Coordinates of C-alpha atoms in Angstrom, one line a residue:
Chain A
X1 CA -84.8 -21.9 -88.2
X2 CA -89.0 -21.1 -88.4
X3 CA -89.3 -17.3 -88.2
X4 CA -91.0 -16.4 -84.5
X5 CA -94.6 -16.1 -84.8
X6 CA -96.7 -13.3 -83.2
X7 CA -97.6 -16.0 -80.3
X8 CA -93.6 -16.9 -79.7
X9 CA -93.3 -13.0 -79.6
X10 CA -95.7 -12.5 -77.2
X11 CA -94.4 -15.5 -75.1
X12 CA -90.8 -14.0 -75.1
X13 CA -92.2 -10.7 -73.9
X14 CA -94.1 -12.5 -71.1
X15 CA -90.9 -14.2 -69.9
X16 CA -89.2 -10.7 -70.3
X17 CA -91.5 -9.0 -68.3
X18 CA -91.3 -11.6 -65.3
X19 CA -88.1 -11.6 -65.3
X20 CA -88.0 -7.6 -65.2
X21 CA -89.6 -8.0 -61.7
X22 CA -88.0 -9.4 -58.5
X23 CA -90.0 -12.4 -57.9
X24 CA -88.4 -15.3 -60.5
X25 CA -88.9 -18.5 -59.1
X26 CA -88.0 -22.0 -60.1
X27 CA -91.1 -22.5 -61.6
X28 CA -90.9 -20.0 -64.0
X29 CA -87.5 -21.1 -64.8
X30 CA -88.9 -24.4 -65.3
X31 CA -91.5 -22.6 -67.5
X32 CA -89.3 -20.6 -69.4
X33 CA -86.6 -23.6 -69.9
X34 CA -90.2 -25.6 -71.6
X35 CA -91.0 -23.2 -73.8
X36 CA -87.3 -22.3 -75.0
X37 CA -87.1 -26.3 -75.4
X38 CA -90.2 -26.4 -77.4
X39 CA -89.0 -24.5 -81.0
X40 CA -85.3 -23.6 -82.6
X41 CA -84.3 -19.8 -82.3
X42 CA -86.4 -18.7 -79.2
X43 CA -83.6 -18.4 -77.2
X44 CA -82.5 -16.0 -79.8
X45 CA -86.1 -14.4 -79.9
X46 CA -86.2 -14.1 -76.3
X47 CA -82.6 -12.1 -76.2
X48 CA -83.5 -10.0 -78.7
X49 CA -87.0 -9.1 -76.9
X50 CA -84.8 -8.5 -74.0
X51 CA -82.2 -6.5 -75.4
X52 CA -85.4 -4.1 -77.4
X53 CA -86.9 -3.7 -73.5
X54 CA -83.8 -2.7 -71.9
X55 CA -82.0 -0.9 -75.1
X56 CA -84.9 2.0 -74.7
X57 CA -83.6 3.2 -71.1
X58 CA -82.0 7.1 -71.3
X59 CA -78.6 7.0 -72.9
X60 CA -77.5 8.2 -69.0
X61 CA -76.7 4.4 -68.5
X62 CA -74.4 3.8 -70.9
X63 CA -71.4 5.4 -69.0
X64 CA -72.0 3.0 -66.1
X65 CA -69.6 0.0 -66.8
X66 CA -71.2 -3.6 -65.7
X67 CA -68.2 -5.4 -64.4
X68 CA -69.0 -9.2 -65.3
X69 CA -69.2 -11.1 -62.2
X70 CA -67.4 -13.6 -61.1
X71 CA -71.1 -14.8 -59.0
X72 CA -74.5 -14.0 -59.5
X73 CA -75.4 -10.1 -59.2
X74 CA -78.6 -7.6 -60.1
X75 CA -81.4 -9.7 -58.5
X76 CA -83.3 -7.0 -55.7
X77 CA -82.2 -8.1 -52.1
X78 CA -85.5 -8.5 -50.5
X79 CA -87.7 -11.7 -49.5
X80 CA -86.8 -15.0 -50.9
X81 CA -84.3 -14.0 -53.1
X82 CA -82.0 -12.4 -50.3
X83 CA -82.4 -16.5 -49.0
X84 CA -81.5 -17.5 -52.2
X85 CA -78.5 -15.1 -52.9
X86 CA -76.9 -16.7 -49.3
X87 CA -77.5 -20.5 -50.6
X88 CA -76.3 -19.4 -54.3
X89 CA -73.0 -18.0 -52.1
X90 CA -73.1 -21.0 -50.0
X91 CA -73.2 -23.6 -53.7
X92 CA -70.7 -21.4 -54.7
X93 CA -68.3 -22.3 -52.0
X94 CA -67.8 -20.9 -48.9
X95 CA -63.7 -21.0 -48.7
X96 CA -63.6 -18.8 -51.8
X97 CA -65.0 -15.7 -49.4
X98 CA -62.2 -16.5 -46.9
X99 CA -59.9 -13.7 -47.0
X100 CA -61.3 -12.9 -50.3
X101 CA -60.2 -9.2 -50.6
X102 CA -60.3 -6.8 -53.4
X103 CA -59.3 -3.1 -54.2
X104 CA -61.5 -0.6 -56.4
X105 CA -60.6 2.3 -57.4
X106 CA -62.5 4.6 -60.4
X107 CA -60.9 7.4 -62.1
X108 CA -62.6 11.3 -62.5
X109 CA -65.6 10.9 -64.1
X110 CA -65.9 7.1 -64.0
X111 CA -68.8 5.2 -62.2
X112 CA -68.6 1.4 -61.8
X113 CA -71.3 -1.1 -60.5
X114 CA -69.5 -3.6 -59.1
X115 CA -71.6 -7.1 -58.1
X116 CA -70.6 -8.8 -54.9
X117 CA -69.8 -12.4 -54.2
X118 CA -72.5 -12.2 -51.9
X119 CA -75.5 -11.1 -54.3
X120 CA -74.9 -7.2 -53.2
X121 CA -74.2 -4.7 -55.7
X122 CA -72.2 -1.5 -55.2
X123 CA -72.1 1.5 -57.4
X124 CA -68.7 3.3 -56.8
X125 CA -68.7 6.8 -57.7
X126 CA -65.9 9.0 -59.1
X127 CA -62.8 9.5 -57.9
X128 CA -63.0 7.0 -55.1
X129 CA -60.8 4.0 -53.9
X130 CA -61.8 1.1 -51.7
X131 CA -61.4 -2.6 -50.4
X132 CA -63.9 -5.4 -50.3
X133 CA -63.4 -8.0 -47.6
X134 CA -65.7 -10.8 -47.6
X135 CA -65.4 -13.3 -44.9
X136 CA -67.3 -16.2 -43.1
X137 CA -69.4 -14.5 -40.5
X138 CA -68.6 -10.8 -41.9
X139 CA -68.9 -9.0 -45.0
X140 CA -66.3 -5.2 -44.9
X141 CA -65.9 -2.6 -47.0
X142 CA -63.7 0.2 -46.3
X143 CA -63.4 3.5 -48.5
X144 CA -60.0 5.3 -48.6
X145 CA -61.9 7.9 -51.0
X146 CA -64.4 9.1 -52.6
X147 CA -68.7 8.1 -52.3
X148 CA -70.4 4.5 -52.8
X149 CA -73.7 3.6 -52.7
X150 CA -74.3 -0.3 -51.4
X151 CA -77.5 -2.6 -52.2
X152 CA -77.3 -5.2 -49.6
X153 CA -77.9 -8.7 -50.0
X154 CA -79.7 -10.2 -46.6
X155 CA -77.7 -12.0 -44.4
X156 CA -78.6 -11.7 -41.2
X157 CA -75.6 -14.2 -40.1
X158 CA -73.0 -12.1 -41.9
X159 CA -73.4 -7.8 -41.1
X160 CA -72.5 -5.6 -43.7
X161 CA -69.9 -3.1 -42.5
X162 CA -68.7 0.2 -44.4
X163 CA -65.8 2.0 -42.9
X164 CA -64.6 5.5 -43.6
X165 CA -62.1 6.4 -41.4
X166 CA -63.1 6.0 -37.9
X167 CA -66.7 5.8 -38.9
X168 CA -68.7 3.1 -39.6
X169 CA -72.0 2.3 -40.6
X170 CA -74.0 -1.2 -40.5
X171 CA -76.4 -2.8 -42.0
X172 CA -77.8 -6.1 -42.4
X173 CA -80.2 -6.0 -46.1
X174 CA -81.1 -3.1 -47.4
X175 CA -79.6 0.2 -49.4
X176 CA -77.4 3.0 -48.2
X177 CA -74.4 5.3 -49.4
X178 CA -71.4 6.3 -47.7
X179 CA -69.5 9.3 -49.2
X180 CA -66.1 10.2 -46.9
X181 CA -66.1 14.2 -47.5
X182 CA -63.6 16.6 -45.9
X183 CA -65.8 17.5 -43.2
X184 CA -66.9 14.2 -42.3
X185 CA -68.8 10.8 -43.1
X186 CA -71.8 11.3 -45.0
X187 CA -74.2 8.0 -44.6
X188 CA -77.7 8.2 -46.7
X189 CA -80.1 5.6 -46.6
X190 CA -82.6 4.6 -49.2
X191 CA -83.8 1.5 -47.7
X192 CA -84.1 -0.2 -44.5
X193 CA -82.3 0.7 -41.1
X194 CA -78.6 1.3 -41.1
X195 CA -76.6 1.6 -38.2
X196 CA -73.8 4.7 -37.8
X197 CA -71.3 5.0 -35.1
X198 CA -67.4 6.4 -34.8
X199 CA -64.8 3.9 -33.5
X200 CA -63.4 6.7 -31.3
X201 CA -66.7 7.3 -29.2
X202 CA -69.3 4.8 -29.3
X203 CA -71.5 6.4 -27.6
X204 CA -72.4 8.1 -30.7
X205 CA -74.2 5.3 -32.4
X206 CA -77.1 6.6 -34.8
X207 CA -80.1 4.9 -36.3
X208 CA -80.7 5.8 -39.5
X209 CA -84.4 4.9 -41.6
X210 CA -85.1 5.5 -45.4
X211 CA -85.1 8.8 -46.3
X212 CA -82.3 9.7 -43.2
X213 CA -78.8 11.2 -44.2
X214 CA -76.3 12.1 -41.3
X215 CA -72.6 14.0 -41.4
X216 CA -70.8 12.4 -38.8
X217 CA -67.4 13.4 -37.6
X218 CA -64.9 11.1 -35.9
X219 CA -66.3 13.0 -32.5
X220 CA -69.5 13.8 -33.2
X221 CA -72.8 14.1 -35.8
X222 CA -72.3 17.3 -37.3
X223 CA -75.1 17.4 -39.2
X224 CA -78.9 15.1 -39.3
X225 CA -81.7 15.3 -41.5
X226 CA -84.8 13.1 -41.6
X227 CA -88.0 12.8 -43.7
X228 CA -85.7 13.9 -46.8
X229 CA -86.3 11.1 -48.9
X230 CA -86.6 13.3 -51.9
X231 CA -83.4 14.7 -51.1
X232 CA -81.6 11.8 -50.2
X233 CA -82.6 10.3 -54.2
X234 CA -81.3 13.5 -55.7
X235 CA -77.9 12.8 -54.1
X236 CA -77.9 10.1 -55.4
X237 CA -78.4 11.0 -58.6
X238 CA -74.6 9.9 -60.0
X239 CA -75.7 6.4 -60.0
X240 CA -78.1 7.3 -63.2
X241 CA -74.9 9.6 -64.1
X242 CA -77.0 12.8 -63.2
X243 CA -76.8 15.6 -61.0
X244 CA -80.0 17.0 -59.6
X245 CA -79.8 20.5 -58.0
X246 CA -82.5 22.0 -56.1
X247 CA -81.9 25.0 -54.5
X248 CA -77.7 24.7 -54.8
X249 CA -75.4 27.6 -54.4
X250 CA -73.7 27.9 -57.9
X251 CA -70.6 27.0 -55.5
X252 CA -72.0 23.6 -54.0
X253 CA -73.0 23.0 -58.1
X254 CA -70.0 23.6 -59.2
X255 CA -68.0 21.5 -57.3
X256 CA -70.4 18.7 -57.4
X257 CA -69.2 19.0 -62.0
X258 CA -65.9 19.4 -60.5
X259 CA -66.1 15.8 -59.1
X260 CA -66.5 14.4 -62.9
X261 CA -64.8 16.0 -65.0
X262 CA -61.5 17.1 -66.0
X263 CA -62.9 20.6 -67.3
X264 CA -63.2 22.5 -64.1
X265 CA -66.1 24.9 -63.4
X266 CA -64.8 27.7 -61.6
X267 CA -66.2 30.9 -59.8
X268 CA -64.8 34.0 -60.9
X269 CA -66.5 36.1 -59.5
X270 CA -67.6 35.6 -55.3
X271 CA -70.3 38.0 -56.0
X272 CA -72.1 34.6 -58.1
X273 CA -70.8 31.9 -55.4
X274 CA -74.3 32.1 -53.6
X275 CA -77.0 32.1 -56.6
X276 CA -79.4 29.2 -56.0
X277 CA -79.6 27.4 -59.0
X278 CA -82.2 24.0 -59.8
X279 CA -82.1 21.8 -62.6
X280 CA -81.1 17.9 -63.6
X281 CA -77.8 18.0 -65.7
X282 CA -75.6 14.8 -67.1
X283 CA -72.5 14.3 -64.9
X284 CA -70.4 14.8 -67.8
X285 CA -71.8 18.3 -69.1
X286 CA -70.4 21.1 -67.5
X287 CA -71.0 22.9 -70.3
X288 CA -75.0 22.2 -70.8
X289 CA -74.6 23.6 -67.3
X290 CA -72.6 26.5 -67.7
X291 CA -74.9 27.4 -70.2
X292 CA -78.0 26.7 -68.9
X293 CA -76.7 29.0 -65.7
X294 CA -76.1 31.8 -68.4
X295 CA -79.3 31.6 -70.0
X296 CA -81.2 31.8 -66.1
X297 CA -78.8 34.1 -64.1
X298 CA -77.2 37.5 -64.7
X299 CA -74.1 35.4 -65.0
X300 CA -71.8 35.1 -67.8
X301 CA -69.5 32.2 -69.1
X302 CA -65.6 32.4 -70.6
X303 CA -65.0 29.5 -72.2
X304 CA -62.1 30.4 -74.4
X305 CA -59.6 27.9 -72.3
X306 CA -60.2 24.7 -72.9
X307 CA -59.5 23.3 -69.2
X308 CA -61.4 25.4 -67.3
X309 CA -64.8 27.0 -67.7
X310 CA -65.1 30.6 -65.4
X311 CA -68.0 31.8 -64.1
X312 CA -68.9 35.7 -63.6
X313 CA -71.0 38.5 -62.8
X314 CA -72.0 39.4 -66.5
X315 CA -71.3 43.1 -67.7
Chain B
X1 CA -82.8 -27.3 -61.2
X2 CA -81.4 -25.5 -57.8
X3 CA -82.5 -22.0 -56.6
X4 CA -78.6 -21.1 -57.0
X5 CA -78.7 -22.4 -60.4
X6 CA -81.9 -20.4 -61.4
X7 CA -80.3 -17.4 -59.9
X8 CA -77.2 -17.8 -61.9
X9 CA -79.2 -18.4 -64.9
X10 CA -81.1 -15.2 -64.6
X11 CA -78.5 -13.2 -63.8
X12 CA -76.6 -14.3 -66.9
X13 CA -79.8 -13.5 -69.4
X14 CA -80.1 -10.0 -67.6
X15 CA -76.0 -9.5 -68.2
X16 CA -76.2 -11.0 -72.0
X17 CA -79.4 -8.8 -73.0
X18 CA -77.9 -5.5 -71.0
X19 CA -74.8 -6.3 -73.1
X20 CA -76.4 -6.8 -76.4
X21 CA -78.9 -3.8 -75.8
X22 CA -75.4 -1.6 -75.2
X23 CA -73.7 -3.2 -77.8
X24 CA -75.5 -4.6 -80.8
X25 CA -79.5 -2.4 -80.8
X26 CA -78.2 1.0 -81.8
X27 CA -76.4 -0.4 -84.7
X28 CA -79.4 -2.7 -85.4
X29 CA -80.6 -0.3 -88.5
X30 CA -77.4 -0.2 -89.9
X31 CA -76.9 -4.0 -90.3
X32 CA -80.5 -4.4 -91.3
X33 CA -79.8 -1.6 -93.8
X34 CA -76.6 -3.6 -95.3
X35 CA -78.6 -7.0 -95.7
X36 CA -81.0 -5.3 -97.6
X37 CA -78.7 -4.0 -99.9
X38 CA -77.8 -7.6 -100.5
X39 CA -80.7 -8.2 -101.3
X40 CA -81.6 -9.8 -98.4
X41 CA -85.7 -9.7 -98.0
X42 CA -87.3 -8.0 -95.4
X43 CA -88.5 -11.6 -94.0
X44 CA -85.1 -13.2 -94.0
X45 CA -83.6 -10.1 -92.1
X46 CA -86.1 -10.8 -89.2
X47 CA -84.8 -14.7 -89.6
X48 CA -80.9 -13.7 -90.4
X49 CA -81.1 -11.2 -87.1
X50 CA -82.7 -13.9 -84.7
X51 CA -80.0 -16.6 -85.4
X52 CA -77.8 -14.2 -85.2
X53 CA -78.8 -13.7 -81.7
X54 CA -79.3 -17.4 -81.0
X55 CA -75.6 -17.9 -82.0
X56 CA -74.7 -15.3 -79.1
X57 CA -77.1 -17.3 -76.9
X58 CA -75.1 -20.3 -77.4
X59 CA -71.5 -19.0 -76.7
X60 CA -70.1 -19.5 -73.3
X61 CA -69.2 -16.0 -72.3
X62 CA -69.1 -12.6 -74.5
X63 CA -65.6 -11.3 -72.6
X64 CA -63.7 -12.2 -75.4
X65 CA -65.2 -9.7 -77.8
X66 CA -63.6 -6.6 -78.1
X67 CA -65.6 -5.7 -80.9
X68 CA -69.3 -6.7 -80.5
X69 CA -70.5 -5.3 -83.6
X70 CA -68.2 -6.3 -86.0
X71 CA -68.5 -9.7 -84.5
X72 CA -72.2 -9.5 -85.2
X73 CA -71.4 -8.0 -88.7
X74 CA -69.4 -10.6 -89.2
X75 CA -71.4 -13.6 -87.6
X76 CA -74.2 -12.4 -89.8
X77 CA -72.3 -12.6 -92.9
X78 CA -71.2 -16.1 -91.9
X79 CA -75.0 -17.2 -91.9
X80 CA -75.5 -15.3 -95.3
X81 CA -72.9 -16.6 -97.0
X82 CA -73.9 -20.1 -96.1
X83 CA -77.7 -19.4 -96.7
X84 CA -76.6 -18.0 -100.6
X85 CA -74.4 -21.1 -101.3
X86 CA -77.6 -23.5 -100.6
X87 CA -79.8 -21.4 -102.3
X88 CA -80.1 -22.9 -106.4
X89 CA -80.7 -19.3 -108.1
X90 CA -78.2 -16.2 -106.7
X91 CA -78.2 -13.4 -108.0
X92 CA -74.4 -12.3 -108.6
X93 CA -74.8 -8.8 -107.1
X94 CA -76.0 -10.5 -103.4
X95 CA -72.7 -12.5 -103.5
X96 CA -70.8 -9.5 -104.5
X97 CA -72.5 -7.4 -101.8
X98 CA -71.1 -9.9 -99.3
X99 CA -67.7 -10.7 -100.5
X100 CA -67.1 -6.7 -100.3
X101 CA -68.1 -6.5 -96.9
X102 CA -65.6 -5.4 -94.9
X103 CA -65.4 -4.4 -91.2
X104 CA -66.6 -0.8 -90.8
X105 CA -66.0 -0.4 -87.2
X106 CA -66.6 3.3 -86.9
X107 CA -70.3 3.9 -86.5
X108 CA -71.3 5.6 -89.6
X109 CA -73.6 8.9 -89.5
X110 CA -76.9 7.5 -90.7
X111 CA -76.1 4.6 -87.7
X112 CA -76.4 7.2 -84.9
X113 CA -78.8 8.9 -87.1
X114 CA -80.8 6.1 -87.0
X115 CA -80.9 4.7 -83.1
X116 CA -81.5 8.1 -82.5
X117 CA -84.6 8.6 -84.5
X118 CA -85.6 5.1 -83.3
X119 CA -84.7 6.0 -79.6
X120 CA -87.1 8.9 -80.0
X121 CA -89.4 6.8 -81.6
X122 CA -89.7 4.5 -78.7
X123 CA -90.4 7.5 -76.4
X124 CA -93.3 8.4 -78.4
X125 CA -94.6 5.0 -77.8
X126 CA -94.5 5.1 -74.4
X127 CA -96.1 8.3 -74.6
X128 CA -99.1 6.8 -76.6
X129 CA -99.6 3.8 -74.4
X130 CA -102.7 3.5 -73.1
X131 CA -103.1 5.5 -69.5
X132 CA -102.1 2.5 -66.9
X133 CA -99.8 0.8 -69.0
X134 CA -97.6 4.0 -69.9
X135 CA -97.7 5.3 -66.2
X136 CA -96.0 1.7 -65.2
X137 CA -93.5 1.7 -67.9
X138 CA -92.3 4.7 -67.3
X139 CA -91.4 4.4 -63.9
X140 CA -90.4 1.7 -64.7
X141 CA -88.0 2.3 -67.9
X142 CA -87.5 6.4 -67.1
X143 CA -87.7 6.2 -63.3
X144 CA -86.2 2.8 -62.7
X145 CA -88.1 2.1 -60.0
X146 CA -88.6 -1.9 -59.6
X147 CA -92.0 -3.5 -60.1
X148 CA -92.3 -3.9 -56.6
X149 CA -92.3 -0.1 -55.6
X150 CA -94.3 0.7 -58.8
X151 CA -97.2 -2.0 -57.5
X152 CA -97.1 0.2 -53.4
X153 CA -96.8 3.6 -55.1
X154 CA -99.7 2.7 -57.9
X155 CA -101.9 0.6 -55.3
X156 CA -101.6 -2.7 -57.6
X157 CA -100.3 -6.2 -57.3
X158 CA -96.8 -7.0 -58.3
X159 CA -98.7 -9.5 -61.2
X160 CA -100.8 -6.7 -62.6
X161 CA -98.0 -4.2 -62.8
X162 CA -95.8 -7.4 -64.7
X163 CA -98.8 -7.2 -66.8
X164 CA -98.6 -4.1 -68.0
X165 CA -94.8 -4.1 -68.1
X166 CA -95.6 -6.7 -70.7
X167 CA -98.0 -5.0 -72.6
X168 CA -95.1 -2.3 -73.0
X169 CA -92.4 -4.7 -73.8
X170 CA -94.6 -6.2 -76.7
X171 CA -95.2 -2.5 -77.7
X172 CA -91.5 -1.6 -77.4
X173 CA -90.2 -4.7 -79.4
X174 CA -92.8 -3.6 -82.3
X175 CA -91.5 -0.4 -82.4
X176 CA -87.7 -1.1 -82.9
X177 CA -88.6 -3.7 -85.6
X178 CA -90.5 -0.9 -87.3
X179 CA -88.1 1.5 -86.8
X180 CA -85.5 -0.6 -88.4
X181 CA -87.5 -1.9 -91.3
X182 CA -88.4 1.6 -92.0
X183 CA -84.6 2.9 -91.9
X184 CA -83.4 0.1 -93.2
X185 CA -85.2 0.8 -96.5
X186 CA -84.6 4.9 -95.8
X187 CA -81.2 4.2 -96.3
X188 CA -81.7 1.4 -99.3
X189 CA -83.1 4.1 -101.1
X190 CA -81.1 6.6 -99.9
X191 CA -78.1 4.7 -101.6
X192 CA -80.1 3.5 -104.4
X193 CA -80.4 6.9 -105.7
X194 CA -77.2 8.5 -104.9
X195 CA -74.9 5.7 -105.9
X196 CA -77.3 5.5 -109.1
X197 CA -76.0 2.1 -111.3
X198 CA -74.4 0.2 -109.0

C-alpha cells in the first residue's frame, strides 16, 4: 500500500464532507467509486477521515445505540431523497412490508434510534414500549408507553400514523414526537404539518406546524402552545441524552431524572418542590444535578443512600 | 448504479465510520502508542493504521465483532507480523514486542487519558478555525443541525456551507493524527524511562 498523500487526504475530506450533507447523488457516487478505484488503501483513508469527523461529536452520543438496519436509514427525508428512500423500499421488495410488524421496547435510561424499512428513523426514549406496522398503502406505529420522536420518510401514498391510546397523530414527511403521559397525548412537532385527532371525537382534529406542541386527552386538547420552537427543541433534548431545563419546578426536573435512572431524585422537602431551576444536564447525572441545585438554591442534598438522592430545605 | 443502490451504499459508509469512530478512535493513541514501542516508525504507523482500516472496509458486515478493538489490535498485529517476516534486517526486540502482545481488552488509563486530551484538543481546533468556517462546524458537529438548516440560518448555499464543513474535516483529521503521534511518543517515553532496560 502507498501511504495517502496530502492531495488523497484532502480528496477523502471532500467526499466526507458531501456526504455529511443531504444532497448525495449518483454522480457523486460515481465520483467517489472513481477516485476510490483509482489508488490501493483510499477506501481505508476515506473511513478513517470519516470516522476522525464524526469521532469529535460530545461524548452525549455514545449512549444512543445504532440498531443496524435491516434497509437503508440516516439519509434526511426531504426532496429527492424522500423519492429515493420510497424506490430504495420499493427495490427492496414490497411483500417484505406486508404485515411486517415489530415490537420495541427500551429499558430505564436506554435510548434507541431505530431505522425504518421505509427510510424513517425513530428515536425511542426511555422506558417506553411499542409496535411498528408497516404495510402497503400505510405505515403505523402505536406506543403502549413511554415518548418517541419520528423522522418521517415522504410518502405521500403511504400516511404515517402514531397511536397512543385513542389519539392519533398524522403525518405524511416530516418530524414530530409523541410522548403518552398520564394526563394525556403529548404530540410536538419539529418539522412540517402533523395532523392530531382522538378516535373517540373527531371533531377534535388539530393542525399542528413546527414549533407547535399540544396535550390532548381522549375528549379534548387540554393544553396548546405555538411559536415555541425553542421549547419544543429542549424537550427534546433526550435524543442528544440531555435534559435542558428552563424555568422547571425542581419537581417537574426531578421527575424528568426520574425517567432515566435507577437513582431516584426525590423531594423532601415540599417547601423546594416549586424552585425554578435552568440548566443543560446529561440524562444520566442526577448527581451533576443534585449538585449543581445545591450549589444555586438554599437547598441541600443527602446522598448517603445509594438508591435514592433527597432533596431539602438546607439548615 | 441505481439510486436505491447509492442510498444503500451511503448509508452503509455513514453506519461503518459511526461504528469505527465509537469503537476504534478513542483507543487510536493507545495502538499507535504500542506499534511504536515495536519499533514501528512513525511513517509505517500512518500506513499500518490505514490498511488496517481498509481491511475493515473490505469485510461484509462488522455484527460479528464483539470486540472491535481487540479485533483491530489484533488485525494490526497480523499486518505487522507479516510486514517483519518480509523485511531482510529485524531487530529481535520488534518481533518480541509482537509475540508478547496479548489482548488487553480493558481500556488502560493513559487510553482514556489520551482521547480525552485529544477530544479536548479537537475542541480547541474548532475554536481556532477561522470565523465562517468554525461558526458552520459547530452547528454542525456541537449543534447537529444538518447543512441544510446551517446554509437558511447562515444565509449561504448548501455548497458553500459543504465547503467549509470541509475545510473543518481536513482540520479535524490533522488534529487527531497529531494528537496521536504526539501521545503516542508521550507514552513511548513514558515507558522508556520507567521500565528503564527493557
Amino acid at each position: 500500500m502507498t501511504p495517502a498523500t496530502e492531495h488523497d487526504r484532502d480528496m477523502a475530506a471532500r467526499f466526507v464532507a458531501r456526504m455529511d450533507g443531504e444532497n448525495w447523488s449518483e454522480a457523486d457516487e460515481a465520483e467517489l467509486q472513481l477516485w476510490l478505484d483509482g489508488g490501493a488503501g483510499r477506501e481505508g483513508l476515506l473511513l478513517q477521515v470519516h470516522a476522525a469527523w464524526l469521532a469529535t461529536t460530545p461524548a452525549a452520543e455514545e449512549e444512543i445505540v445504532e440498531e443496524a438496519p435491516a434497509a437503508p436509514a440516516f439519509w434526511r427525508r426531504r426532496g429527492f431523497m424522500g423519492a429515493m428512500a420510497a424506490s430504495v423500499a420499493a427495490a427492496v421488495g414490497a411483500q417484505r412490508w406486508l404485515d411486517a410488524r415489530s415490537s420495541f421496547a427500551t429499558r430505564v435510561g436506554e435510548i434507541r434510534r431505530v431505522p425504518l424499512a421505509d427510510g424513517s428513523v425513530m428515536t425511542i426514549n426511555s422506558g417506553s414500549e411499542l409496535t411498528v406496522r408497516m404495510a402497503r398503502g400505510s405505515r403505523e406505529v402505536e406506543i403502549a408507553q413511554g415518548e418517541a420522536w419520528f423522522d418521517v420518510a415522504k410518502d405521500a401514498a403511504r400516511p404515517f400514523t402514531v397511536a397512543a391510546g385513542k389519539v392519533r397523530a398524522r403525518a405524511v414527511g416530516t418530524a414530530f414526537s409523541v410522548r403518552r403521559r398520564e394526563t394525556g397525548v403529548e404530540v410536538l412537532v419539529t418539522e412540517g404539518v402533523v395532523e392530531s385527532w382522538s378516535e373517540e371525537d373527531e371533531s377534535l382534529r388539530l393542525r399542528l406546524a413546527a414549533g407547535e406542541r399540544a396535550l390532548l386527552s381522549d375528549t379534548a386538547v387540554v393544553h396548546y402552545e405555538s411559536d415555541r420552537a425553542s421549547a419544543v427543541d429542549r424537550s427534546l433534548a433526550w435524543r442528544s441524552g440531555m435534559i435542558d431545563l428552563n424555568g422547571t419546578s425542581l419537581s417537574e426536573a426531578a421527575d424528568e431524572f426520574n425517567r432515566y435512572n435507577q437513582r431516584q431524585i426525590i423531594i423532601a422537602d415540599p417547601a423546594v418542590a416549586d424552585e425554578q431551576f435552568d440548566g443543560l444536564f446529561r440524562i444520566n447525572d442526577p448527581q451533576g444535578f443534585a449538585e449543581a441545585v445545591k450549589a444555586s438554591l438554599n437547598v441541600g442534598i443527602d446522598e448517603s443512600d445509594p438508591r435514592v438522592i433527597r432533596l431539602m430545605k438546607s439548615q | 448504479m441505481t439510486q436505491g443502490e447509492v442510498i444503500n451504499a451511503l448509508a452503509r459508509r455513514r453506519m461503518l465510520a459511526a461504528w469505527m469512530a465509537r469503537e476504534i478512535v478513542p483507543h487510536e493513541a493507545g495502538m499507535r502508542a504500542w506499534l511504536a514501542r515495536a519499533r514501528v516508525s512513525a511513517e509505517d504507523i500512518d500506513e499500518l493504521m490505514q490498511e488496517a482500516y481498509c481491511q475493515i472496509v473490505s469485510l461484509p458486515s462488522v455484527d460479528h465483532i464483539t470486540a472491535p478493538r481487540a479485533y483491530f489490535m489484533a488485525s494490526l498485529r497480523h499486518m505487522m507480523l507479516r510486514r517483519i517476516r518480509r523485511a531482510q534486517v529485524v531487530a529481535i526486540d520488534a518481533i518480541e514486542q509482537v509475540e508478547n502482545w496479548r489482548d488487553e481488552s480493558i481500556v488502560s488509563p493513559e487510553d482514556e487519558a489520551g482521547s480525552r486530551i485529544t477530544c479536548q484538543r479537537v475542541m480547541a481546533i474548532i475554536a481556532g478555525l477561522p470565523e465562517r468556517c468554525r461558526r458552520v462546524v459547530e452547528l454542525r458537529k456541537i449543534e447537529g443541525w444538518s447543512q441544510k438548516d446551517i446554509a437558511a440560518h447562515l444565509g449561504m448555499s448548501e455548497k458553500a456551507v459543504e465547503k467549509q464543513v470541509w475545510v473543518g474535516v481536513r482540520a479535524i483529521r490533522a488534529a487527531w493524527a497529531n494528537a496521536e503521534a504526539q501521545s503516542a511518543q508521550r507514552m513511548d517515553q513514558a515507558e522508556r524511562g520507567v521500565g528503564g532496560g527493557r
